[in-house]
Short mmCIF file of C-alpha atoms and ligand atoms in Angstrom, two decimals:
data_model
loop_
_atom_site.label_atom_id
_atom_site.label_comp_id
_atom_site.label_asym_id
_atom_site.label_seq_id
_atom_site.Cartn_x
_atom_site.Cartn_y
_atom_site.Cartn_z
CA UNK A 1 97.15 115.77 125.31
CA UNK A 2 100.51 116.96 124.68
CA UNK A 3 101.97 115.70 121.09
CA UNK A 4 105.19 113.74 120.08
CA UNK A 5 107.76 115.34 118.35
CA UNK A 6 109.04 112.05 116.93
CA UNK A 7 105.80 111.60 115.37
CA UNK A 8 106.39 111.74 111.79
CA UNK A 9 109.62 110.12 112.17
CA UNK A 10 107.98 107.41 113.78
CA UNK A 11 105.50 107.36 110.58
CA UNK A 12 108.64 107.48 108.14
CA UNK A 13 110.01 104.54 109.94
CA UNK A 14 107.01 102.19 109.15
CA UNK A 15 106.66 103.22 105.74
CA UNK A 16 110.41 102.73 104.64
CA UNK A 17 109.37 98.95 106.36
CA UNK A 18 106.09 98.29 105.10
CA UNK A 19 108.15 99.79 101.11
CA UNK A 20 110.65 96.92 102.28
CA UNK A 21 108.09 94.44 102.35
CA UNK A 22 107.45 93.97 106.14
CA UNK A 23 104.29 93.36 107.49
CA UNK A 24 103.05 95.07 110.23
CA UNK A 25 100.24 94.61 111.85
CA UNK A 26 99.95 98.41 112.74
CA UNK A 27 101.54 99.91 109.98
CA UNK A 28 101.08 103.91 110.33
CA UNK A 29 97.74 103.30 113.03
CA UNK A 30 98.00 106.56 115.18
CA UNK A 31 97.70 105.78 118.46
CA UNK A 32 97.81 107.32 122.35
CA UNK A 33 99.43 106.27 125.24
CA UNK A 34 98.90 107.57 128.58
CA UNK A 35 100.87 109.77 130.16
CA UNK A 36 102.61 107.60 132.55
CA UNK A 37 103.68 105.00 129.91
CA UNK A 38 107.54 106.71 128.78
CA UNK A 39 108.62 107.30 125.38
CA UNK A 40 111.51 108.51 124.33
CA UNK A 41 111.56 111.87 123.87
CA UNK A 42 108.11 112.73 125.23
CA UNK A 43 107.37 114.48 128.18
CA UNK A 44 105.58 112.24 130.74
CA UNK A 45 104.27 114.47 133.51
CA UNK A 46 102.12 111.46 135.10
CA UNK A 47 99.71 114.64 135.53
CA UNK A 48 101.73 115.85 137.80
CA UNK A 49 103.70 119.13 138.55
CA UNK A 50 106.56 117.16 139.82
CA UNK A 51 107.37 115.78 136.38
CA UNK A 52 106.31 118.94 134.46
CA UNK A 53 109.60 119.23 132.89
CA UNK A 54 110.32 115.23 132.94
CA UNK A 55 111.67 113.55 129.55
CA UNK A 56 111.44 110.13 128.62
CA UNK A 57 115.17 108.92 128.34
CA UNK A 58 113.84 105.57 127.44
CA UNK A 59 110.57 103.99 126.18
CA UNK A 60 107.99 101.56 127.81
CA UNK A 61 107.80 98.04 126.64
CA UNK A 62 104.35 98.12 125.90
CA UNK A 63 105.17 101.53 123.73
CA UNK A 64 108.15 99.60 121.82
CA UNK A 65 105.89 96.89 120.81
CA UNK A 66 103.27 99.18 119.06
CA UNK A 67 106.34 100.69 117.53
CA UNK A 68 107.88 97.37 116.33
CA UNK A 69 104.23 96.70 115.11
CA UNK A 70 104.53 100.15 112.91
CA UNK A 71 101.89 102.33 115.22
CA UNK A 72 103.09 106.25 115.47
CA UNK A 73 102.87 107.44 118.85
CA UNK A 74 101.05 110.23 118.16
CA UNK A 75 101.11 112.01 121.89
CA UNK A 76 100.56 111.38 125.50
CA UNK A 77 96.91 111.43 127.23
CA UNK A 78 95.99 113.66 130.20
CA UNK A 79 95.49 111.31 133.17
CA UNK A 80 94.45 111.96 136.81
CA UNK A 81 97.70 113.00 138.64
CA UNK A 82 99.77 109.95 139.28
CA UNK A 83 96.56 107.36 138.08
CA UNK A 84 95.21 108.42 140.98
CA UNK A 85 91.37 109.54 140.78
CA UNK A 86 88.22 108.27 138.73
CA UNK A 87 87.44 111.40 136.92
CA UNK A 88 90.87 113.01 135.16
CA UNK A 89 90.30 116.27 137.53
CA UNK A 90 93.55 116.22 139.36
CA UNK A 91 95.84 116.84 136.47
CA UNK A 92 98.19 119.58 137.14
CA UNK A 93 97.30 120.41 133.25
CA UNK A 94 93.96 120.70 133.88
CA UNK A 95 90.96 118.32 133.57
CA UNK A 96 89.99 115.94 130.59
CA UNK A 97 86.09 116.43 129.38
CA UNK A 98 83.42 114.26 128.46
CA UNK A 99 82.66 114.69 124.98
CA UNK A 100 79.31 113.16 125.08
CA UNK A 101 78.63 116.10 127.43
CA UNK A 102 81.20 118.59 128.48
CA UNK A 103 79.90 119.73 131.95
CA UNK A 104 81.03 115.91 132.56
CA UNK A 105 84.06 113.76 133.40
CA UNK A 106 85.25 111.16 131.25
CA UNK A 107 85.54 108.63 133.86
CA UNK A 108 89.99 108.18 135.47
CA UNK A 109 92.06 107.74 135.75
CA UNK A 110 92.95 107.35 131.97
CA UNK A 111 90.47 109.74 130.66
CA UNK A 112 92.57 111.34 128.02
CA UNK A 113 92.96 107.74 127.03
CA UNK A 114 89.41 107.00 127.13
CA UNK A 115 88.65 110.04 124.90
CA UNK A 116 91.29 109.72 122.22
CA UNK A 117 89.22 106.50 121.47
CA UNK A 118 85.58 107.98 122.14
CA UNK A 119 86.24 111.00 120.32
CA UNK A 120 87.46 109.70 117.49
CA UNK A 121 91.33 111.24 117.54
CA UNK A 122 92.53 107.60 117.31
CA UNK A 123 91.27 104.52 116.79
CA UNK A 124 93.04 102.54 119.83
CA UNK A 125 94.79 103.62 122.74
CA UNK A 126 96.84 102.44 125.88
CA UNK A 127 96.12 103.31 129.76
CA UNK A 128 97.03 101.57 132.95
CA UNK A 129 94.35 100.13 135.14
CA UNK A 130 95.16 99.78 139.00
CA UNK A 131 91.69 99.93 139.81
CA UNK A 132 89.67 100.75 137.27
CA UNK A 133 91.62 103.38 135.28
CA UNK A 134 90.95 101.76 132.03
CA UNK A 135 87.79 99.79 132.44
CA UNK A 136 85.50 103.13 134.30
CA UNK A 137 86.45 105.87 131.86
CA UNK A 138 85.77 103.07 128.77
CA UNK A 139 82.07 102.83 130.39
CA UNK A 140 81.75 106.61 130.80
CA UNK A 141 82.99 107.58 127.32
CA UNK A 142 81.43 104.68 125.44
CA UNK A 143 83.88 102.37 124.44
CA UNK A 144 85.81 99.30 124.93
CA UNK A 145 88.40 99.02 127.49
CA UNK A 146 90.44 95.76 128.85
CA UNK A 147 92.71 95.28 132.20
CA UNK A 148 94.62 92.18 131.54
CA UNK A 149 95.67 89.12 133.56
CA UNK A 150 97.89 90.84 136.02
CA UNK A 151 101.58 90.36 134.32
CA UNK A 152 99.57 90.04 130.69
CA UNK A 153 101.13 92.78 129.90
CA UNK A 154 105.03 94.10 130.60
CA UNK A 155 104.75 97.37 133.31
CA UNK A 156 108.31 98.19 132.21
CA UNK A 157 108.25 101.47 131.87
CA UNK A 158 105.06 102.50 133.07
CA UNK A 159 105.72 104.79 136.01
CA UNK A 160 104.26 102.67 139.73
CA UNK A 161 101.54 103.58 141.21
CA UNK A 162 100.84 100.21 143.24
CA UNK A 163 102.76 97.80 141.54
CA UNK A 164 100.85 94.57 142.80
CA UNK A 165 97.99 96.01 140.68
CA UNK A 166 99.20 97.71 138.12
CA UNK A 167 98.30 96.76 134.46
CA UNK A 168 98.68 98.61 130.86
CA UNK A 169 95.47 98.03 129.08
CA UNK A 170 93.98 99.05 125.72
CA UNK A 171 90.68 101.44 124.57
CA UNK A 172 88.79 100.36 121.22
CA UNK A 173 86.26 100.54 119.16
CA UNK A 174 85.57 96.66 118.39
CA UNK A 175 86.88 93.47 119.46
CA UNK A 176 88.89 92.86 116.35
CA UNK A 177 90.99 95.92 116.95
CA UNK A 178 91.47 94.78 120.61
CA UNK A 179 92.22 91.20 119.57
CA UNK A 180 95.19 93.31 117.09
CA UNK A 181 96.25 95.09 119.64
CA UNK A 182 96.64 92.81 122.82
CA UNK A 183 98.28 90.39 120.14
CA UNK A 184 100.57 92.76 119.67
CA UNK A 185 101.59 94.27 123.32
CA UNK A 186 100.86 90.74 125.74
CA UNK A 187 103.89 88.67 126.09
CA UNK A 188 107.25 87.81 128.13
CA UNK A 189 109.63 90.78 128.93
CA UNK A 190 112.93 90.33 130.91
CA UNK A 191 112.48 93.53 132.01
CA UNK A 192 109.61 92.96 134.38
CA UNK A 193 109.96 90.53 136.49
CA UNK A 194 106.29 89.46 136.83
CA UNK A 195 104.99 89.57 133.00
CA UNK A 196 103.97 86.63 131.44
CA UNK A 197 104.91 84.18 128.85
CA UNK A 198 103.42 84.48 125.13
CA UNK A 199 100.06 84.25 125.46
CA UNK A 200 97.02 82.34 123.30
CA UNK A 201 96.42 84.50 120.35
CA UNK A 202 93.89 86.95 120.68
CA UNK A 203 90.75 86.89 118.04
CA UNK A 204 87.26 88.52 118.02
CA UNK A 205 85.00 85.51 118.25
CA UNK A 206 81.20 85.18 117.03
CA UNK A 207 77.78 84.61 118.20
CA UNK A 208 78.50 80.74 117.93
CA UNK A 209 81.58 81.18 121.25
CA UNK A 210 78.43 82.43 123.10
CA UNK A 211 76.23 78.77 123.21
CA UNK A 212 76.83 77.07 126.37
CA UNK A 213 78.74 79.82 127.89
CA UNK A 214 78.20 80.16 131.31
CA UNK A 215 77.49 83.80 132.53
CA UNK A 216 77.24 84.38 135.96
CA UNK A 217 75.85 87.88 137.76
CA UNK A 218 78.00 89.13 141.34
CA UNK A 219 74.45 89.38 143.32
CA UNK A 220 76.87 92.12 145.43
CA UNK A 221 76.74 94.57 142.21
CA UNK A 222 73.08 94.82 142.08
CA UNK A 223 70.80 96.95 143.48
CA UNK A 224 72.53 100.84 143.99
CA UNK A 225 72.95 100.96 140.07
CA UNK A 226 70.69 103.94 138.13
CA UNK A 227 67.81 102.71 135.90
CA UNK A 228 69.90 102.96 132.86
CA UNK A 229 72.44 100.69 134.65
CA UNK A 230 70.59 98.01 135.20
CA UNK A 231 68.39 98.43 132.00
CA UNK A 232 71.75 97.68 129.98
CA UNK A 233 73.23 95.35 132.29
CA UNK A 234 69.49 93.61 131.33
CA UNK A 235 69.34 93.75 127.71
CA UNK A 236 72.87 92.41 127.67
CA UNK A 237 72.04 89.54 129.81
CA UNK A 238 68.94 89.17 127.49
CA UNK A 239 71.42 88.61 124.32
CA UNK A 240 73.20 86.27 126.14
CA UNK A 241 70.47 84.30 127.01
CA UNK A 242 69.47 84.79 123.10
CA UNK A 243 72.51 83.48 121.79
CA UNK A 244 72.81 80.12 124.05
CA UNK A 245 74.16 81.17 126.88
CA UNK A 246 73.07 79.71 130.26
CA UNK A 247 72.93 83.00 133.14
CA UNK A 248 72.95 82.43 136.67
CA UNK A 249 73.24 84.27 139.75
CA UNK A 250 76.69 84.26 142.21
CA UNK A 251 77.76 85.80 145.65
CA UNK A 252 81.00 86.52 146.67
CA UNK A 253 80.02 88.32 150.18
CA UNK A 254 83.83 89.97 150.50
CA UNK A 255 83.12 91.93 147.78
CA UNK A 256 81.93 94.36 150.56
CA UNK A 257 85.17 94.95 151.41
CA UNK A 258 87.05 95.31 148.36
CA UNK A 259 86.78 98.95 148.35
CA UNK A 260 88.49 99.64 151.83
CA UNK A 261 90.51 96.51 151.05
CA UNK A 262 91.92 98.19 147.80
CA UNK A 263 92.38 101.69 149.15
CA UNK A 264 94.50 100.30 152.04
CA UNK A 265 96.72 98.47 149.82
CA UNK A 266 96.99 100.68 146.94
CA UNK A 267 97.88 103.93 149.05
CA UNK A 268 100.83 102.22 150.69
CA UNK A 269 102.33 100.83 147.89
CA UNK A 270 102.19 104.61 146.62
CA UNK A 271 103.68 105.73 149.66
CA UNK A 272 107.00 103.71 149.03
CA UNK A 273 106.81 104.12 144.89
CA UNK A 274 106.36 108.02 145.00
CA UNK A 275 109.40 108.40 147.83
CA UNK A 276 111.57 108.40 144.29
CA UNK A 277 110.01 111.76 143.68
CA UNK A 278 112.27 114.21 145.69
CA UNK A 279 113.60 116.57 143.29
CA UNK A 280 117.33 115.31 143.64
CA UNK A 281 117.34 112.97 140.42
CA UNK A 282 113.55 113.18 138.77
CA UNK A 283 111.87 116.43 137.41
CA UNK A 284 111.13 119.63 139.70
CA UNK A 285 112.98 120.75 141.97
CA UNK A 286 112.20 123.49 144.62
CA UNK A 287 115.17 125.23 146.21
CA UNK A 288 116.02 125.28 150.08
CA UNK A 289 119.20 126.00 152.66
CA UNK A 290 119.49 122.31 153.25
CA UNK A 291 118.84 118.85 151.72
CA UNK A 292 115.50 117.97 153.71
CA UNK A 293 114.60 121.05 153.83
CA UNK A 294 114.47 120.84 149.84
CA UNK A 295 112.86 117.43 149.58
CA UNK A 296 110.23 118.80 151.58
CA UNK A 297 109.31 122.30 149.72
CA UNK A 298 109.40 119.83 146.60
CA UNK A 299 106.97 117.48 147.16
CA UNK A 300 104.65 119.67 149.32
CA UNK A 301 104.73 122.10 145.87
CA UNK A 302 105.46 119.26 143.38
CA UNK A 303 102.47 117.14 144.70
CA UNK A 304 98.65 118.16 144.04
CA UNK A 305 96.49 117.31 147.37
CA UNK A 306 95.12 114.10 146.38
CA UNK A 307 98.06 112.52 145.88
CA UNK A 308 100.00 114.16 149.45
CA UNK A 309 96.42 112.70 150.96
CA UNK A 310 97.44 109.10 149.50
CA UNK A 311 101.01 109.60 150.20
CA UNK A 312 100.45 110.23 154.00
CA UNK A 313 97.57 107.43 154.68
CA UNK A 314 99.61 104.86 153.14
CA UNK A 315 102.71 105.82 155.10
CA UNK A 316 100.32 105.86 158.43
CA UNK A 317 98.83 102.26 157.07
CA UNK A 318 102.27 100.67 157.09
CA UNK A 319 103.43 102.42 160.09
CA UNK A 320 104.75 100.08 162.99
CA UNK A 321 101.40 99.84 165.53
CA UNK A 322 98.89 100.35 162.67
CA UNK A 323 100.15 97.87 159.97
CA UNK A 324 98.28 94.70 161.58
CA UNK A 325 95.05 96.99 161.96
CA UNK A 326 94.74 98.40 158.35
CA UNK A 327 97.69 97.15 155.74
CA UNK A 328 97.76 93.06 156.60
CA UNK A 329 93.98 92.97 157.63
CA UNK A 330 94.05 94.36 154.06
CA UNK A 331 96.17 91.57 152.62
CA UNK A 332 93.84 89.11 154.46
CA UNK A 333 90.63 90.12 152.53
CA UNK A 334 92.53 90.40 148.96
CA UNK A 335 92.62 86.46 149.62
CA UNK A 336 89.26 86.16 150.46
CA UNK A 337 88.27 87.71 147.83
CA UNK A 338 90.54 85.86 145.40
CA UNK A 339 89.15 82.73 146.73
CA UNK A 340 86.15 83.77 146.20
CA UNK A 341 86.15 84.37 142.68
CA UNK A 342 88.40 81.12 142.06
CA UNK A 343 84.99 79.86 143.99
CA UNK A 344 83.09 81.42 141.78
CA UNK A 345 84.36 80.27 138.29
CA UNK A 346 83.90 76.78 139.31
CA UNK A 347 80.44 77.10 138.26
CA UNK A 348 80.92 79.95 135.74
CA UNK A 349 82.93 80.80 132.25
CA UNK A 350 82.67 84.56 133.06
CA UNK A 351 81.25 86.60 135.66
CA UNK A 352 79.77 90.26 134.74
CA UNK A 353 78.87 93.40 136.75
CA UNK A 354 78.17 96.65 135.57
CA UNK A 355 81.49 98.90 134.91
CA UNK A 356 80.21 101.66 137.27
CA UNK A 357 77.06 101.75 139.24
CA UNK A 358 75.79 105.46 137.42
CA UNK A 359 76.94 106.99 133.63
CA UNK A 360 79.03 109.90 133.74
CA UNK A 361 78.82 113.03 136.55
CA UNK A 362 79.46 116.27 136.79
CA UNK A 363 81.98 118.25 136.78
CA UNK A 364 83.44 119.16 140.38
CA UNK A 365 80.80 116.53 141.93
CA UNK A 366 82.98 114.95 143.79
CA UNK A 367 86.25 116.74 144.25
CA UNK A 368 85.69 117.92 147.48
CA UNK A 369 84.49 114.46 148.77
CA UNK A 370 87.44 111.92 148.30
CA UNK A 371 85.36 108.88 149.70
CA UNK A 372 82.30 109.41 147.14
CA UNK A 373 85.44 109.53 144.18
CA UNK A 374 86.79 106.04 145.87
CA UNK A 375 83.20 104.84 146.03
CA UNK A 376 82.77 105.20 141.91
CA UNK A 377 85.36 101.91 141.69
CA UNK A 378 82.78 99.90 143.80
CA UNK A 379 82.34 97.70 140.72
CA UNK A 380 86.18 97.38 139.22
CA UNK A 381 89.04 97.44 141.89
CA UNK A 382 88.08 94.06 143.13
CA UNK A 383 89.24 92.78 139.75
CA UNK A 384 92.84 93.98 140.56
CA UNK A 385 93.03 92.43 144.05
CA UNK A 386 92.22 89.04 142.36
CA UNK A 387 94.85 90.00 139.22
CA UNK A 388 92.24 89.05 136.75
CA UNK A 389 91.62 90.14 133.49
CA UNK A 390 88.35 92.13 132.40
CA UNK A 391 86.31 94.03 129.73
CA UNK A 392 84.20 97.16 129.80
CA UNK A 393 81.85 96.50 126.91
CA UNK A 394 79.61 99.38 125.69
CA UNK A 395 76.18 98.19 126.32
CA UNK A 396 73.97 100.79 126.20
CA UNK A 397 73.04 104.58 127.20
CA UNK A 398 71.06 106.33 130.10
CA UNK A 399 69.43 110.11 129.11
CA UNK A 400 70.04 112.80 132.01
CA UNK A 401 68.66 116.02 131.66
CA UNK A 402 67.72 115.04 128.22
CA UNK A 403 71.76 114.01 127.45
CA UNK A 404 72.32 110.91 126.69
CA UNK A 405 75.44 109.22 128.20
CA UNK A 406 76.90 106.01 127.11
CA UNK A 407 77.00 102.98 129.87
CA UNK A 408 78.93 99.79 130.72
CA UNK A 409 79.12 96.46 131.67
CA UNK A 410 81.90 94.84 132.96
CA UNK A 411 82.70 91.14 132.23
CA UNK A 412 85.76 89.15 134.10
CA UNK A 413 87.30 85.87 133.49
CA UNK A 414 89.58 83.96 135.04
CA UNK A 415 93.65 84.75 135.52
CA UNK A 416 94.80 83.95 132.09
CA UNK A 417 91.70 83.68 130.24
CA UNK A 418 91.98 87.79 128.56
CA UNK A 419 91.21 85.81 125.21
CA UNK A 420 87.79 84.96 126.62
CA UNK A 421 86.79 88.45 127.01
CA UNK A 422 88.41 89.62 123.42
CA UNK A 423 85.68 86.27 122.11
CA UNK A 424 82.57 87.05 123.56
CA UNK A 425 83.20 90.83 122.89
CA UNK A 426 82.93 89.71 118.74
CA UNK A 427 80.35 87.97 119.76
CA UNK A 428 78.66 90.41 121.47
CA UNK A 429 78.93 92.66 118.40
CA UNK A 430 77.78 90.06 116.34
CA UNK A 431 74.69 90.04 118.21
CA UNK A 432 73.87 93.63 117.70
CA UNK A 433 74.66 93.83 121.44
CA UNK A 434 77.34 96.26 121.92
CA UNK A 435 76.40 100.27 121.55
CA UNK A 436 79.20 102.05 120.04
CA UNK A 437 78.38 105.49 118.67
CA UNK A 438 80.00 108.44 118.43
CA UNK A 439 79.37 111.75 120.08
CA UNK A 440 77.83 114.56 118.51
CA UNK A 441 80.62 116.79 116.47
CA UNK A 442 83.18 113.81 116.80
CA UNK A 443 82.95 111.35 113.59
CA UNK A 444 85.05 108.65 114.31
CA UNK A 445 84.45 106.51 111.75
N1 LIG B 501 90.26 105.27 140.96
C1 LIG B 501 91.16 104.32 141.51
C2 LIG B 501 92.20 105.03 142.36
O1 LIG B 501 92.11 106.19 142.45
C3 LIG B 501 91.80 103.51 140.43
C4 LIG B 501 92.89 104.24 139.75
C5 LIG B 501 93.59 103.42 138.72
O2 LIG B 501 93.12 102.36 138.32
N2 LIG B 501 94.76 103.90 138.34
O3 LIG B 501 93.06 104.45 142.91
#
């Protein structure tokens, strides 16, 4: 994490309002924003060497709105270089670690995110989910995390990964402080072109939203899961059921694809948002006799491995010859798969999956094997094909090697229908459903 100078300025700010008589709905409430979200006057690095001297001229308008609400930004979280991993490894400032157990990841791309919020450092937080980047490392370090309707929430500001799937989403501890703080950063901006008008306001609902709901299980997301997996996914199915709820079963068979579907869209999109990184106009630049020649020695040093991997499959995916084979066949399942799910909630109020198919690994598991790493979004990146909004909820924990590890399930509603989630999460907790603790050696309460 790397702090923000403006910090207590920031803090000085909302109390001269609050002494005013404002009121602000986050008056002095620390809080952490990813590293690829700009504020002014903070270093965002995206995790990356190539923005390792990079300051904010400006600030994100998701950022602005937590500071018109009267939050202090306290500092920037570490984040898998360019939001582009599922386990916070690939930061050129090293990796982010699980504090439930520290020879573990906390889940990417927004781990440093994920941990302000497990750990206890502050009590909300903001990452961007293209994939899974909010919703995975919420299941991994045991707390809440939402990916809005696509557009829920403004992306000016955020730096692009894939920008048809981008979303800023936030990490809590209950659904009342993610009911505050999606009331406070959804809405309209001019700036970006695809956000949304005001949305419904947000509120933590009870175990009375729950009767009558209609819960259905993606058949394609069981089965592969570890015991603990499927034990929580169980006893949170069981609550439902408890409370009213009516739980059914649901296949949408092009979930199969959404993996390759995803990676073939998101790494060309990346390909033509990361050609802005050349060293002529943004952060480092590495010195050579002539122009290309400079461009070149930039981004081959500016660039960690994962992302120059990313970088040169989704140039080859576009490329003239190969687009019809990988980058529209691509485009053609996203729509299955949309229509699918619109299918899908014909017959169901919300449909729920586990977050990630096993808690937490190791450290250095799978950085050497880039399609196991891809593989750990089986369960989230077909949310961001379809633009729909969904919620990790803490639902229980699996022991491994007698360390017990926090675990999710994921629930997803239809476009528009974030407020849903934010509902049955209070109602959830109202159950005695929803597992938050905190790690040993970090009190957060
Ligand atoms: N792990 C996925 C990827 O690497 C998702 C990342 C994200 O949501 N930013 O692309």
């Amino acid at each position: 994490m790397s702090l923000n100078p403006r910090a207590a300025e920031q803090a000085e700010a909302a109390q001269r309002r609050v002494q005013s008589g404002e009121a602000l709905p986050l008056a002095g409430v620390p809080v952490i924003v990813k590293d690829n979200i700009n504020v002014t006057g903070t270093a965002t690095t995206c995790g990356s060497r190539i923005l390792a001297n990079y300051v904010s001229p400006y600030t994100a308008t998701a950022a602005q709105r937590l500071l018109d609400a009267g939050a202090v930004i306290v500092g920037k979280a570490n984040m898998d270089e360019f939001a582009m991993g599922s386990s916070t490894e690939s930061s050129a400032s090293g990796p982010t670690l699980n504090p439930w157990d520290q020879g573990r990841v906390p889940g990417g791309s927004s781990g440093g995110s994920a941990v302000a919020v497990a750990a206890g450092l502050t009590p909300v937080s903001l990452g961007s989910d293209t994939g899974g980047s909010v919703r995975q490392p919420a299941a991994l370090t045991g707390v809440y995390g939402l990916k809005p309707t696509y557009g829920r929430v403004s992306r000016y500001g955020l730096v692009a990964y894939a920008s048809s799937l981008d979303q800023i989403g936030p990490f809590a501890r209950s659904a009342e402080d993610l009911a505050l703080l999606m009331n406070v950063v959804a809405g309209y901006d001019p700036r970006d072109a695809t956000s949304l008008e005001a949305p419904p306001a947000f509120r933590a609902g009870t175990p009375d939203d729950l009767r009558g709901l209609r819960v259905g299980v993606i058949r394609e997301s069981l089965g592969g899961n570890t015991p603990g997996v499927e034990a929580a996914l169980n006893a949170t199915l069981e609550a439902l059921r408890g409370a009213g709820a009516a739980v059914g079963e649901v296949s949408l068979p092009s979930l199969r694809h959404a993996i390759a579907a995803y990676y073939l869209i998101a790494m060309p999109e990346a390909s033509s948002n990361l050609a802005r990184f050349d060293g002529m106009v943004y952060g480092a630049r590495s010195a050579a006799p002539d122009l290309t020649g400079s461009m070149t020695l930039t981004r081959e040093q500016g660039f960690g491995r994962e992302v120059q991997r990313r970088i040169m499959i989704g140039t080859y995916a576009l490329s003239s010859g190969y687009y019809d084979a990988y980058y529209s066949k691509a485009m053609r399942v996203r729509r299955l798969i949309s229509d699918e799910f619109t299918a899908a909630f014909g017959g169901y109020d919300v449909l729920v999956t586990p977050t990630s198919p096993f808690p937490a690994f190791r450290r250095g598991e799978k950085t050497s094997d880039p399609l196991a790493m891809y593989a750990a979004d089986v369960d989230t990146v077909a949310v961001n094909l379809a633009g729909l909004p969904a919620l990790s909820v803490p639902a229980g924990f699996e022991t491994v090697d007698g360390v017990r590890l926090p675990v999710g399930v994921q629930f997803i509603a239809p476009a528009l229908h974030d407020e849903r989630l934010v509902a049955l999460a209070g109602g959830l907790e109202g159950l005695g459903a929803v597992t938050l603790d905190s790690p040993a050696g970090f009190g957060a309460d």
